[in-house]
Short mmCIF file of C-alpha atoms in Angstrom, two decimals:
data_model
loop_
_atom_site.label_atom_id
_atom_site.label_comp_id
_atom_site.label_asym_id
_atom_site.label_seq_id
_atom_site.Cartn_x
_atom_site.Cartn_y
_atom_site.Cartn_z
CA MET A 14 23.77 -33.28 -5.47
CA ARG A 15 23.62 -37.62 -4.41
CA PRO A 16 23.89 -39.74 -7.23
CA ILE A 17 20.95 -41.12 -9.51
CA GLY A 18 20.04 -44.58 -8.93
CA VAL A 19 19.83 -46.63 -12.97
CA LEU A 20 18.54 -49.95 -12.72
CA SER A 21 20.99 -52.53 -14.81
CA LEU A 22 19.05 -55.15 -14.34
CA GLN A 23 18.54 -55.17 -18.33
CA GLY A 24 18.19 -53.01 -20.92
CA ASP A 25 20.02 -49.97 -22.22
CA VAL A 26 21.61 -49.12 -19.10
CA ARG A 27 24.87 -47.15 -20.75
CA GLU A 28 23.25 -44.89 -22.44
CA HIS A 29 21.26 -43.41 -19.29
CA VAL A 30 24.23 -43.13 -17.33
CA ALA A 31 26.19 -41.41 -19.97
CA THR A 32 23.37 -38.96 -20.66
CA LEU A 33 23.20 -37.73 -16.39
CA GLU A 34 27.30 -37.98 -16.87
CA ASN A 35 27.25 -35.58 -19.69
CA LEU A 36 24.44 -33.14 -18.10
CA GLY A 37 27.43 -33.63 -15.26
CA VAL A 38 25.21 -35.89 -12.27
CA ALA A 39 26.93 -38.66 -10.75
CA ALA A 40 25.45 -42.11 -11.63
CA ARG A 41 24.50 -45.40 -9.68
CA ARG A 42 24.00 -48.66 -11.33
CA ILE A 43 21.14 -50.28 -9.22
CA ARG A 44 21.32 -53.79 -9.36
CA ARG A 45 20.48 -55.14 -5.81
CA THR A 46 19.32 -53.91 -2.52
CA SER A 47 22.17 -52.45 -1.21
CA ASP A 48 22.78 -49.96 -4.18
CA LEU A 49 19.68 -48.21 -3.03
CA GLU A 50 21.43 -46.57 -0.27
CA GLY A 51 21.82 -42.83 -0.88
CA ILE A 52 20.26 -42.65 -4.19
CA GLU A 53 18.52 -38.37 -5.40
CA GLY A 54 16.10 -40.49 -7.58
CA LEU A 55 15.37 -43.32 -10.01
CA ILE A 56 15.83 -44.13 -13.82
CA ILE A 57 14.28 -47.15 -15.01
CA PRO A 58 15.43 -47.41 -18.43
CA GLY A 59 14.49 -48.71 -21.56
CA GLY A 60 14.30 -53.03 -22.23
CA GLU A 61 11.69 -55.48 -21.46
CA SER A 62 9.68 -55.18 -19.60
CA THR A 63 9.12 -58.52 -18.60
CA ALA A 64 12.48 -59.64 -17.86
CA ILE A 65 13.08 -56.42 -15.81
CA GLY A 66 9.82 -56.92 -13.56
CA HIS A 67 10.97 -61.04 -13.53
CA LEU A 68 14.50 -59.59 -12.00
CA LEU A 69 13.13 -56.90 -10.51
CA VAL A 70 11.48 -59.68 -8.08
CA THR A 71 14.58 -61.82 -8.43
CA SER A 72 16.80 -59.56 -7.39
CA GLY A 73 14.52 -58.34 -4.19
CA LEU A 74 13.79 -54.79 -5.65
CA ARG A 75 10.90 -54.42 -6.34
CA GLU A 76 9.35 -54.10 -2.46
CA PRO A 77 12.26 -51.28 -1.04
CA LEU A 78 11.55 -50.14 -5.09
CA ALA A 79 7.74 -49.95 -4.67
CA THR A 80 7.82 -48.08 -0.72
CA LEU A 81 10.79 -45.31 -2.31
CA ILE A 82 9.04 -44.86 -5.41
CA GLY A 83 6.19 -44.42 -3.34
CA ASP A 84 7.03 -41.82 -0.26
CA GLY A 85 8.61 -39.62 -3.75
CA LEU A 86 11.51 -40.41 -4.48
CA PRO A 87 11.74 -38.50 -8.00
CA VAL A 88 11.83 -41.78 -10.84
CA PHE A 89 12.16 -41.45 -14.88
CA GLY A 90 10.81 -44.63 -16.81
CA THR A 91 11.66 -44.36 -21.10
CA CYS A 92 9.48 -47.28 -22.43
CA ALA A 93 9.67 -50.58 -20.77
CA GLY A 94 10.41 -47.97 -18.01
CA LEU A 95 6.62 -46.43 -18.21
CA ILE A 96 5.33 -49.78 -18.31
CA LEU A 97 6.65 -50.27 -15.18
CA LEU A 98 5.04 -46.79 -13.55
CA ALA A 99 2.07 -47.22 -15.20
CA GLU A 100 -1.20 -47.44 -13.79
CA ARG A 101 -2.69 -50.27 -15.89
CA VAL A 102 -1.27 -52.21 -18.46
CA LEU A 103 -3.01 -53.18 -21.80
CA ASP A 104 -2.23 -56.14 -23.56
CA GLY A 105 0.47 -56.98 -21.08
CA ARG A 106 0.98 -60.96 -19.79
CA ASP A 107 -1.83 -61.68 -16.88
CA ASP A 108 0.79 -61.29 -14.11
CA GLN A 109 2.43 -58.42 -15.67
CA TRP A 110 2.49 -55.98 -12.57
CA SER A 111 3.77 -52.51 -11.81
CA PHE A 112 4.00 -49.92 -10.03
CA LYS A 113 1.46 -47.84 -10.75
CA ALA A 114 2.93 -43.66 -10.17
CA LEU A 115 1.78 -42.41 -12.93
CA ASP A 116 -2.36 -42.68 -13.44
CA VAL A 117 -1.95 -43.83 -17.71
CA ALA A 118 -2.85 -47.23 -19.01
CA VAL A 119 0.35 -48.26 -21.51
CA ARG A 120 -0.74 -50.24 -24.48
CA ARG A 121 2.42 -53.16 -24.84
CA ASN A 122 3.61 -52.39 -28.61
CA GLY A 123 0.53 -49.70 -29.32
CA TYR A 124 2.50 -48.51 -32.25
CA GLY A 125 3.05 -52.15 -33.96
CA ARG A 126 6.08 -54.79 -33.67
CA GLN A 127 9.82 -53.87 -34.60
CA ILE A 128 8.84 -53.57 -38.21
CA ALA A 129 6.28 -50.36 -37.15
CA SER A 130 9.27 -48.61 -34.87
CA PHE A 131 9.70 -45.35 -36.02
CA GLU A 132 11.49 -41.75 -35.76
CA ALA A 133 9.99 -39.04 -35.41
CA PRO A 134 10.49 -34.90 -33.64
CA ILE A 135 8.67 -34.46 -30.55
CA GLU A 136 8.07 -31.18 -29.35
CA ILE A 137 8.14 -30.04 -26.24
CA GLY A 138 6.01 -26.88 -24.87
CA GLU A 139 8.40 -23.91 -25.70
CA ARG A 140 11.23 -26.55 -23.88
CA GLY A 141 12.20 -27.37 -28.04
CA THR A 142 12.10 -30.26 -30.61
CA VAL A 143 13.62 -33.77 -29.52
CA PRO A 144 14.57 -36.59 -31.71
CA GLY A 145 11.87 -39.34 -30.40
CA VAL A 146 12.92 -42.85 -31.26
CA PHE A 147 10.43 -45.42 -30.70
CA ILE A 148 10.82 -49.05 -30.93
CA ARG A 149 8.62 -51.36 -30.21
CA ALA A 150 7.05 -48.31 -28.37
CA PRO A 151 4.43 -48.14 -25.30
CA ARG A 152 1.52 -46.12 -26.38
CA ILE A 153 -0.35 -44.12 -23.52
CA GLU A 154 -4.40 -44.67 -24.29
CA SER A 155 -5.50 -42.77 -21.15
CA PHE A 156 -4.50 -40.85 -18.74
CA GLY A 157 -6.22 -39.71 -15.06
CA PRO A 158 -6.26 -35.42 -13.91
CA GLY A 159 -3.31 -35.67 -12.08
CA VAL A 160 -1.20 -36.29 -14.79
CA ASN A 161 0.58 -33.93 -16.68
CA VAL A 162 1.19 -33.65 -20.15
CA LEU A 163 4.59 -32.43 -21.62
CA ALA A 164 4.42 -33.93 -25.49
CA THR A 165 2.28 -35.50 -27.62
CA HIS A 166 2.60 -37.37 -30.71
CA ASP A 167 0.04 -38.26 -33.37
CA HIS A 168 1.22 -40.81 -35.48
CA GLY A 169 -1.65 -40.29 -38.88
CA ASP A 170 -3.46 -43.85 -38.16
CA GLY A 171 -6.62 -41.73 -37.62
CA THR A 172 -6.39 -42.39 -33.82
CA GLY A 173 -5.24 -38.93 -32.99
CA ALA A 174 -2.77 -37.71 -31.21
CA HIS A 175 -1.20 -39.61 -27.61
CA PRO A 176 0.86 -38.40 -25.09
CA VAL A 177 4.55 -39.71 -24.90
CA LEU A 178 5.60 -37.28 -21.99
CA VAL A 179 4.10 -37.11 -18.86
CA ARG A 180 5.05 -36.15 -15.10
CA GLN A 181 2.61 -36.58 -12.31
CA GLY A 182 3.91 -35.30 -9.56
CA ALA A 183 7.98 -36.92 -8.63
CA ALA A 184 7.33 -39.39 -11.06
CA TRP A 185 8.46 -39.25 -15.01
CA GLY A 186 7.45 -40.96 -18.10
CA CYS A 187 8.33 -41.63 -22.27
CA SER A 188 7.41 -43.48 -25.35
CA PHE A 189 10.89 -43.07 -26.09
CA HIS A 190 14.63 -43.36 -25.88
CA PRO A 191 15.72 -39.80 -25.48
CA GLU A 192 19.11 -41.63 -23.89
CA LEU A 193 19.57 -43.37 -27.65
CA THR A 194 20.56 -39.89 -28.83
CA SER A 195 22.85 -36.87 -28.16
CA ASP A 196 19.34 -34.35 -27.39
CA VAL A 197 20.21 -34.62 -22.77
CA LEU A 198 16.82 -32.16 -22.88
CA VAL A 199 14.04 -34.94 -21.37
CA HIS A 200 16.41 -35.74 -18.98
CA GLY A 201 17.37 -32.26 -18.72
CA LEU A 202 13.63 -31.04 -17.43
CA PHE A 203 13.79 -34.44 -14.66
CA LEU A 204 16.49 -33.34 -13.39
CA ASP A 205 16.14 -29.56 -13.08
CA ALA A 206 12.26 -30.49 -11.62
CA LEU A 207 14.22 -32.92 -9.05
CA ARG A 208 16.72 -30.01 -8.21
CA GLU A 209 13.74 -27.67 -8.09
CA ALA A 210 11.77 -30.11 -5.37
CA LEU A 211 15.39 -30.24 -3.24
CA ARG A 212 15.11 -26.07 -3.19
CA MET B 214 2.59 -29.95 -29.02
CA THR B 215 1.78 -32.69 -31.44
CA SER B 216 4.32 -33.43 -33.33
CA SER B 217 3.33 -36.04 -36.29
CA LEU B 218 4.84 -38.69 -38.51
CA THR B 219 7.52 -38.18 -41.54
CA PRO B 220 7.32 -41.69 -42.73
CA SER B 221 11.00 -42.14 -44.26
CA SER B 222 11.70 -42.88 -40.24
CA VAL B 223 10.60 -46.09 -40.43
CA GLY B 224 12.86 -49.18 -40.48
CA SER B 225 16.39 -46.61 -39.71
CA ALA B 226 19.61 -47.61 -38.83
CA LEU B 227 18.80 -46.56 -34.89
CA VAL B 228 15.50 -48.00 -34.90
CA LYS B 229 17.28 -51.01 -36.38
CA ARG B 230 20.01 -51.34 -33.88
CA GLY B 231 18.15 -50.25 -31.15
CA LEU B 232 15.89 -52.89 -30.24
CA ALA B 233 19.25 -54.73 -30.37
CA ASP B 234 20.51 -52.17 -27.88
CA MET B 235 17.32 -53.30 -26.00
CA LEU B 236 17.88 -57.02 -25.95
CA ARG B 237 21.62 -55.81 -23.75
CA GLY B 238 21.38 -57.48 -20.38
CA GLY B 239 19.55 -60.42 -21.45
CA VAL B 240 18.76 -63.65 -22.71
CA ILE B 241 17.24 -65.39 -25.79
CA MET B 242 15.87 -67.90 -26.03
CA ASP B 243 15.88 -71.16 -28.84
CA VAL B 244 12.17 -72.38 -28.50
CA VAL B 245 10.63 -74.78 -31.00
CA ASN B 246 6.40 -73.94 -30.47
CA PRO B 247 4.20 -72.00 -27.20
CA GLU B 248 4.76 -74.05 -24.70
CA GLN B 249 8.29 -73.58 -25.01
CA ALA B 250 8.00 -69.87 -25.35
CA LYS B 251 6.13 -69.06 -22.08
CA ILE B 252 8.48 -71.48 -20.05
CA ALA B 253 10.87 -68.68 -21.81
CA GLU B 254 8.76 -65.29 -21.43
CA ASP B 255 7.86 -66.72 -17.80
CA ALA B 256 11.03 -67.43 -17.19
CA GLY B 257 12.45 -63.85 -18.02
CA ALA B 258 13.84 -63.96 -21.49
CA VAL B 259 13.94 -61.39 -22.87
CA ALA B 260 13.38 -62.58 -26.92
CA VAL B 261 12.89 -65.76 -28.06
CA MET B 262 13.95 -67.54 -31.27
CA ALA B 263 10.87 -68.93 -32.67
CA LEU B 264 12.78 -72.90 -35.19
CA GLU B 265 11.56 -75.67 -35.54
CA ARG B 266 14.49 -78.21 -34.17
CA VAL B 267 16.78 -76.85 -31.58
CA PRO B 268 20.61 -77.04 -33.03
CA SER B 269 21.19 -79.96 -31.54
CA ASP B 270 18.24 -82.09 -32.65
CA ILE B 271 19.57 -80.45 -36.29
CA ARG B 272 22.83 -81.83 -35.93
CA ARG B 273 21.77 -85.11 -35.39
CA ASP B 274 18.48 -85.28 -37.55
CA GLY B 275 21.02 -84.06 -40.18
CA GLY B 276 19.81 -83.14 -44.01
CA VAL B 277 18.63 -79.56 -44.99
CA ALA B 278 17.97 -76.96 -42.24
CA ARG B 279 15.13 -74.56 -43.26
CA MET B 280 13.05 -71.20 -42.56
CA SER B 281 10.87 -72.52 -40.12
CA ASP B 282 7.21 -73.27 -40.80
CA PRO B 283 4.51 -70.10 -40.82
CA GLN B 284 2.07 -71.30 -39.34
CA MET B 285 4.78 -72.65 -36.71
CA ILE B 286 5.99 -68.99 -35.98
CA GLN B 287 3.10 -67.24 -35.36
CA GLU B 288 2.15 -69.88 -32.31
CA ILE B 289 4.94 -68.48 -30.65
CA GLN B 290 3.80 -64.61 -31.32
CA ALA B 291 0.63 -65.03 -30.35
CA SER B 292 1.84 -67.10 -27.38
CA VAL B 293 4.51 -64.09 -26.01
CA THR B 294 4.95 -60.80 -25.43
CA ILE B 295 8.60 -59.97 -25.81
CA PRO B 296 10.00 -60.08 -29.23
CA VAL B 297 10.42 -62.78 -31.86
CA MET B 298 12.94 -63.66 -33.52
CA ALA B 299 13.63 -66.58 -36.74
CA LYS B 300 15.82 -68.04 -38.70
CA ALA B 301 16.78 -67.88 -42.18
CA ARG B 302 19.43 -69.41 -44.55
CA ILE B 303 22.66 -67.51 -45.47
CA GLY B 304 22.36 -66.15 -49.03
CA HIS B 305 18.10 -66.87 -49.09
CA PHE B 306 16.74 -63.30 -49.18
CA ALA B 307 13.81 -64.93 -49.99
CA GLU B 308 12.98 -66.73 -46.75
CA ALA B 309 14.27 -63.53 -44.91
CA GLN B 310 11.57 -61.43 -47.19
CA ILE B 311 8.34 -64.03 -46.02
CA LEU B 312 10.09 -63.91 -41.85
CA GLN B 313 9.64 -60.11 -42.83
CA ALA B 314 6.14 -60.75 -44.18
CA LEU B 315 5.21 -62.51 -41.29
CA ASP B 316 6.32 -59.54 -38.41
CA VAL B 317 8.80 -61.10 -37.07
CA ASP B 318 11.05 -59.11 -34.61
CA TYR B 319 14.77 -59.90 -36.03
CA ILE B 320 15.82 -62.29 -38.28
CA ASP B 321 18.95 -64.38 -37.86
CA GLU B 322 21.03 -65.36 -41.16
CA SER B 323 22.15 -68.47 -39.77
CA GLU B 324 24.81 -71.14 -40.19
CA VAL B 325 22.81 -72.95 -38.13
CA LEU B 326 21.00 -73.25 -40.86
CA THR B 327 22.32 -74.68 -44.44
CA PRO B 328 23.53 -72.43 -46.33
CA ALA B 329 21.83 -71.25 -49.46
CA ASP B 330 24.08 -68.75 -51.16
CA GLU B 331 27.62 -70.11 -51.02
CA GLU B 332 29.15 -66.22 -52.57
CA ASN B 333 26.37 -64.11 -51.31
CA HIS B 334 25.21 -62.99 -47.71
CA ILE B 335 21.54 -61.26 -48.16
CA ASP B 336 21.57 -57.79 -48.31
CA LYS B 337 20.17 -56.62 -45.32
CA TRP B 338 19.95 -52.92 -45.97
CA ASP B 339 16.68 -54.17 -47.79
CA PHE B 340 14.36 -54.80 -45.73
CA THR B 341 12.76 -52.79 -42.52
CA VAL B 342 13.08 -55.62 -39.69
CA PRO B 343 16.61 -55.73 -38.35
CA PHE B 344 19.07 -58.50 -38.79
CA VAL B 345 22.00 -60.27 -36.33
CA CYS B 346 24.82 -62.38 -37.85
CA GLY B 347 26.82 -64.62 -36.47
CA ALA B 348 30.97 -63.67 -37.09
CA THR B 349 34.20 -65.71 -36.00
CA ASN B 350 35.92 -62.68 -36.07
CA LEU B 351 36.06 -58.66 -36.46
CA GLY B 352 36.69 -58.81 -40.09
CA GLU B 353 33.36 -61.10 -40.35
CA ALA B 354 31.11 -59.25 -37.90
CA LEU B 355 32.40 -55.89 -39.98
CA ARG B 356 31.67 -57.82 -43.33
CA ARG B 357 28.53 -58.80 -41.93
CA ILE B 358 27.49 -55.02 -40.36
CA ALA B 359 28.80 -53.80 -44.13
CA GLU B 360 25.36 -55.47 -45.12
CA GLY B 361 23.22 -53.98 -42.86
CA ALA B 362 23.64 -56.58 -39.88
CA CYS B 363 22.53 -54.70 -36.89
CA LEU B 364 23.57 -56.84 -34.53
CA ILE B 365 26.53 -59.47 -34.01
CA ARG B 366 26.89 -62.79 -32.00
CA SER B 367 29.82 -63.91 -32.70
CA LYS B 368 28.63 -68.02 -33.84
CA GLY B 369 30.90 -70.60 -30.65
CA GLU B 370 29.46 -73.99 -32.04
CA ALA B 371 25.77 -74.26 -31.81
CA GLY B 372 23.83 -77.39 -31.02
CA THR B 373 27.50 -78.55 -28.84
CA GLY B 374 27.13 -77.52 -25.37
CA ASN B 375 30.90 -76.70 -25.85
CA VAL B 376 31.30 -73.21 -25.25
CA VAL B 377 34.85 -73.37 -26.16
CA GLU B 378 34.11 -71.92 -29.30
CA ALA B 379 32.05 -69.05 -28.37
CA VAL B 380 34.94 -68.19 -25.89
CA ARG B 381 38.02 -68.68 -29.00
CA HIS B 382 35.29 -66.16 -31.19
CA LEU B 383 34.90 -63.61 -28.16
CA ARG B 384 38.55 -63.40 -27.47
CA THR B 385 39.09 -63.26 -31.62
CA ILE B 386 36.76 -60.33 -31.81
CA ASN B 387 37.86 -58.60 -28.67
CA ALA B 388 41.81 -59.36 -29.85
CA GLN B 389 41.46 -57.83 -33.45
CA MET B 390 39.50 -54.57 -31.97
CA ARG B 391 42.67 -53.71 -29.46
CA ARG B 392 44.85 -54.50 -32.64
CA LEU B 393 43.08 -51.77 -33.97
CA SER B 394 42.38 -49.30 -30.88
CA SER B 395 46.22 -49.29 -30.80
CA ALA B 396 47.38 -49.13 -34.12
CA ASP B 397 48.60 -45.24 -36.29
CA PRO B 398 46.10 -43.97 -38.11
CA SER B 399 48.74 -44.97 -41.44
CA GLU B 400 48.22 -48.45 -40.56
CA LEU B 401 44.37 -48.63 -40.91
CA PHE B 402 44.03 -49.12 -44.43
CA ALA B 403 46.61 -52.37 -44.39
CA LEU B 404 44.98 -53.68 -41.25
CA ALA B 405 41.66 -53.94 -43.22
CA LYS B 406 43.27 -54.88 -46.02
CA ASP B 407 44.27 -58.01 -43.32
CA LEU B 408 40.79 -58.10 -42.22
CA GLN B 409 39.10 -58.03 -45.02
CA ALA B 410 36.36 -55.83 -43.92
CA PRO B 411 35.72 -52.33 -44.94
CA VAL B 412 38.58 -49.23 -44.42
CA ALA B 413 35.36 -46.68 -43.08
CA LEU B 414 34.18 -49.33 -40.49
CA VAL B 415 37.63 -50.17 -39.53
CA GLN B 416 38.37 -46.86 -38.19
CA GLU B 417 35.71 -46.64 -36.76
CA VAL B 418 36.45 -49.49 -34.67
CA ALA B 419 39.77 -48.07 -33.98
CA ALA B 420 38.32 -44.88 -32.82
CA THR B 421 35.50 -46.47 -31.40
CA GLY B 422 36.69 -49.22 -29.18
CA LYS B 423 34.27 -50.52 -30.09
CA LEU B 424 31.83 -52.57 -33.11
CA PRO B 425 29.84 -49.72 -33.89
CA VAL B 426 26.23 -52.37 -33.42
CA PRO B 427 26.09 -54.85 -29.64
CA LEU B 428 27.67 -57.51 -29.42
CA PHE B 429 26.21 -60.49 -27.96
CA CYS B 430 26.99 -64.40 -27.71
CA ALA B 431 25.96 -67.20 -28.85
CA GLY B 432 26.76 -71.32 -29.20
CA GLY B 433 27.48 -73.70 -26.51
CA ILE B 434 26.00 -71.58 -24.03
CA SER B 435 24.43 -74.29 -21.61
CA THR B 436 24.93 -73.15 -17.19
CA PRO B 437 24.56 -69.69 -16.02
CA ALA B 438 28.56 -69.64 -14.93
CA ASP B 439 28.71 -70.58 -19.19
CA ALA B 440 26.57 -67.27 -18.95
CA SER B 441 28.56 -65.08 -16.48
CA LEU B 442 32.61 -66.11 -18.75
CA VAL B 443 30.96 -64.61 -21.88
CA LEU B 444 29.90 -61.86 -20.67
CA GLN B 445 33.19 -60.84 -18.83
CA LEU B 446 34.62 -61.05 -21.79
CA GLY B 447 32.67 -59.46 -23.52
CA ALA B 448 29.47 -60.32 -24.64
CA GLU B 449 26.03 -57.91 -23.95
CA ALA B 450 23.91 -60.31 -23.78
CA VAL B 451 23.71 -64.38 -24.32
CA PHE B 452 22.06 -66.25 -26.93
CA VAL B 453 21.09 -69.51 -25.76
CA GLY B 454 19.86 -72.78 -27.90
CA SER B 455 19.73 -76.20 -26.93
CA GLY B 456 21.11 -75.52 -24.11
CA ILE B 457 17.79 -74.96 -21.41
CA PHE B 458 15.25 -76.94 -22.94
CA LYS B 459 18.65 -80.18 -23.56
CA SER B 460 18.85 -80.08 -19.86
CA GLU B 461 17.00 -81.74 -16.59
CA ASP B 462 14.71 -79.58 -15.54
CA PRO B 463 14.49 -76.32 -18.47
CA VAL B 464 11.88 -73.65 -16.18
CA ARG B 465 14.90 -73.98 -13.63
CA MET B 466 17.80 -73.53 -15.71
CA ALA B 467 15.56 -70.57 -18.41
CA LYS B 468 15.52 -68.76 -14.57
CA ALA B 469 19.10 -69.17 -13.45
CA ILE B 470 20.99 -68.58 -16.67
CA VAL B 471 19.16 -64.94 -17.14
CA GLU B 472 19.78 -64.47 -13.15
CA ALA B 473 23.50 -65.28 -14.04
CA THR B 474 23.57 -62.86 -16.92
CA THR B 475 21.90 -60.05 -15.36
CA HIS B 476 24.40 -60.10 -11.71
CA PHE B 477 27.37 -61.59 -14.17
CA GLU B 478 30.15 -60.16 -11.54
CA ASP B 479 28.17 -61.42 -8.28
CA ALA B 480 30.09 -64.82 -7.42
CA ALA B 481 27.59 -65.28 -4.67
CA ILE B 482 24.69 -64.78 -7.03
CA VAL B 483 26.08 -66.75 -10.46
CA ALA B 484 26.60 -69.32 -7.60
CA LYS B 485 23.17 -69.29 -5.65
CA VAL B 486 21.84 -69.93 -8.89
CA SER B 487 23.82 -73.16 -10.16
CA THR B 488 22.94 -74.46 -7.13
CA GLY B 489 21.06 -78.33 -7.63
CA LEU B 490 19.91 -77.49 -11.02
CA GLY B 491 20.35 -80.81 -12.57
CA ALA B 492 22.69 -81.59 -15.79
CA ALA B 493 22.89 -79.36 -18.09
CA MET B 494 22.40 -80.87 -21.39
CA ARG B 495 24.93 -83.62 -22.42
CA GLY B 496 27.02 -82.09 -25.12
CA ALA B 497 29.83 -82.74 -27.31
CA GLU B 498 33.41 -82.35 -27.91
CA THR B 499 34.29 -79.98 -30.22
CA ALA B 500 37.26 -82.81 -31.65
CA SER B 501 34.34 -85.28 -32.11
CA LEU B 502 32.18 -83.23 -33.86
CA GLU B 503 31.35 -84.13 -37.87
CA GLN B 504 30.52 -81.37 -39.26
CA ARG B 505 31.78 -77.25 -37.84
CA LEU B 506 28.11 -74.81 -37.75
CA ALA B 507 31.01 -71.51 -37.42
CA GLU B 508 32.49 -72.42 -41.23
CA ARG B 509 29.28 -71.92 -42.53
CA GLY B 510 29.55 -67.98 -43.66
CA TRP B 511 32.63 -66.11 -44.33
#
């Protein structure tokens, strides 16, 4: 398999690279347009979505990535990455833009500011339970019919269960940070689907 | 397939250190009002540090420097979507309690403010909100981590616009970590004694070759080239205090330092963003300083 790109403008890039390498997959850090040549898929890491969004524009990566994602490049975003893939962003900046690859509405800091950041076990259907690390996490408030919800979390705040891991075609997003733990299940699911599509 | 929250999971070391991980590769900017906070966010800052006076003004004005007015912190929180940090005096746990009650995202127990306790730093394990602390060497960094700091910044010399102290502190921390990595395990006890740091943390650094928490750089960064320099020296992100809003063109300087931080290894990009920036802050030579802020804390 060709390398998986990890968008390396800002955020917890190193952890995603390490997780991919633990799964035996080559990772390539993406900072400029020439880095995009020949990647099999892309991970957008955690970080600050406004900062990464700004750097996507200044680096010239926004347009070529929008084209690649629109053409079906497998892409997986965690936390800030989910925000950058979402169709709608609530409580963001007025000029906040996104790639609109996932038909979900996400609320920035939807679980609260840092003091409310939390850990909770996340059950992914029959595939098992992973540790969920939510840091100023975006909350998925609604989703369209094309979205496949793979895991949810009920925060006990009376709003019920919200999706925390979703997939729409080749685009995946999650509210939490699987890359911050040693559990590789979520990345593995993304890679399994990617290999399946290659076959 | 619905999981539910366990109450003990808020404020864990993983979520506290995790926010610092999310700030890596970014620029945290000192701001004194909502307008500056907007400029910082527009420029791509990953967080802002809300304070009443930037360090160069604190240095100029003298007097006791304290935590900022809660109203000013709240106005800044309302004006941006990125994390907002604020400073408490060294050892002043009541100021830290107030900042936690204000829901700030990170507390900087900072030598830029006048220390409130000359013996003890804040017991940071007591708090849900994470703390960043400054350090001039590895022993100081590990003592702060032992007290619960989730992020270390090399101190540099705040408010000078002079990067020399930041370089000294980063190089010192890195050299001391390399020394631990090459030591025989039986030597680590004596090295811990020399560093005045807990043995367990010394052993962890020896095994991993890095701090248990992220290492950022602060104090004197005032150009894109300075940012590139300290990132190449191993800093994972930068705090810029006076360097942006004391420069001739803060909007361009802020954007330029953000780009230089991301592309620190690409001299062509750092050259491009450095071109025609206008004057950086004037700055001060370390030898001419009456007060060395980095000597506060121990």
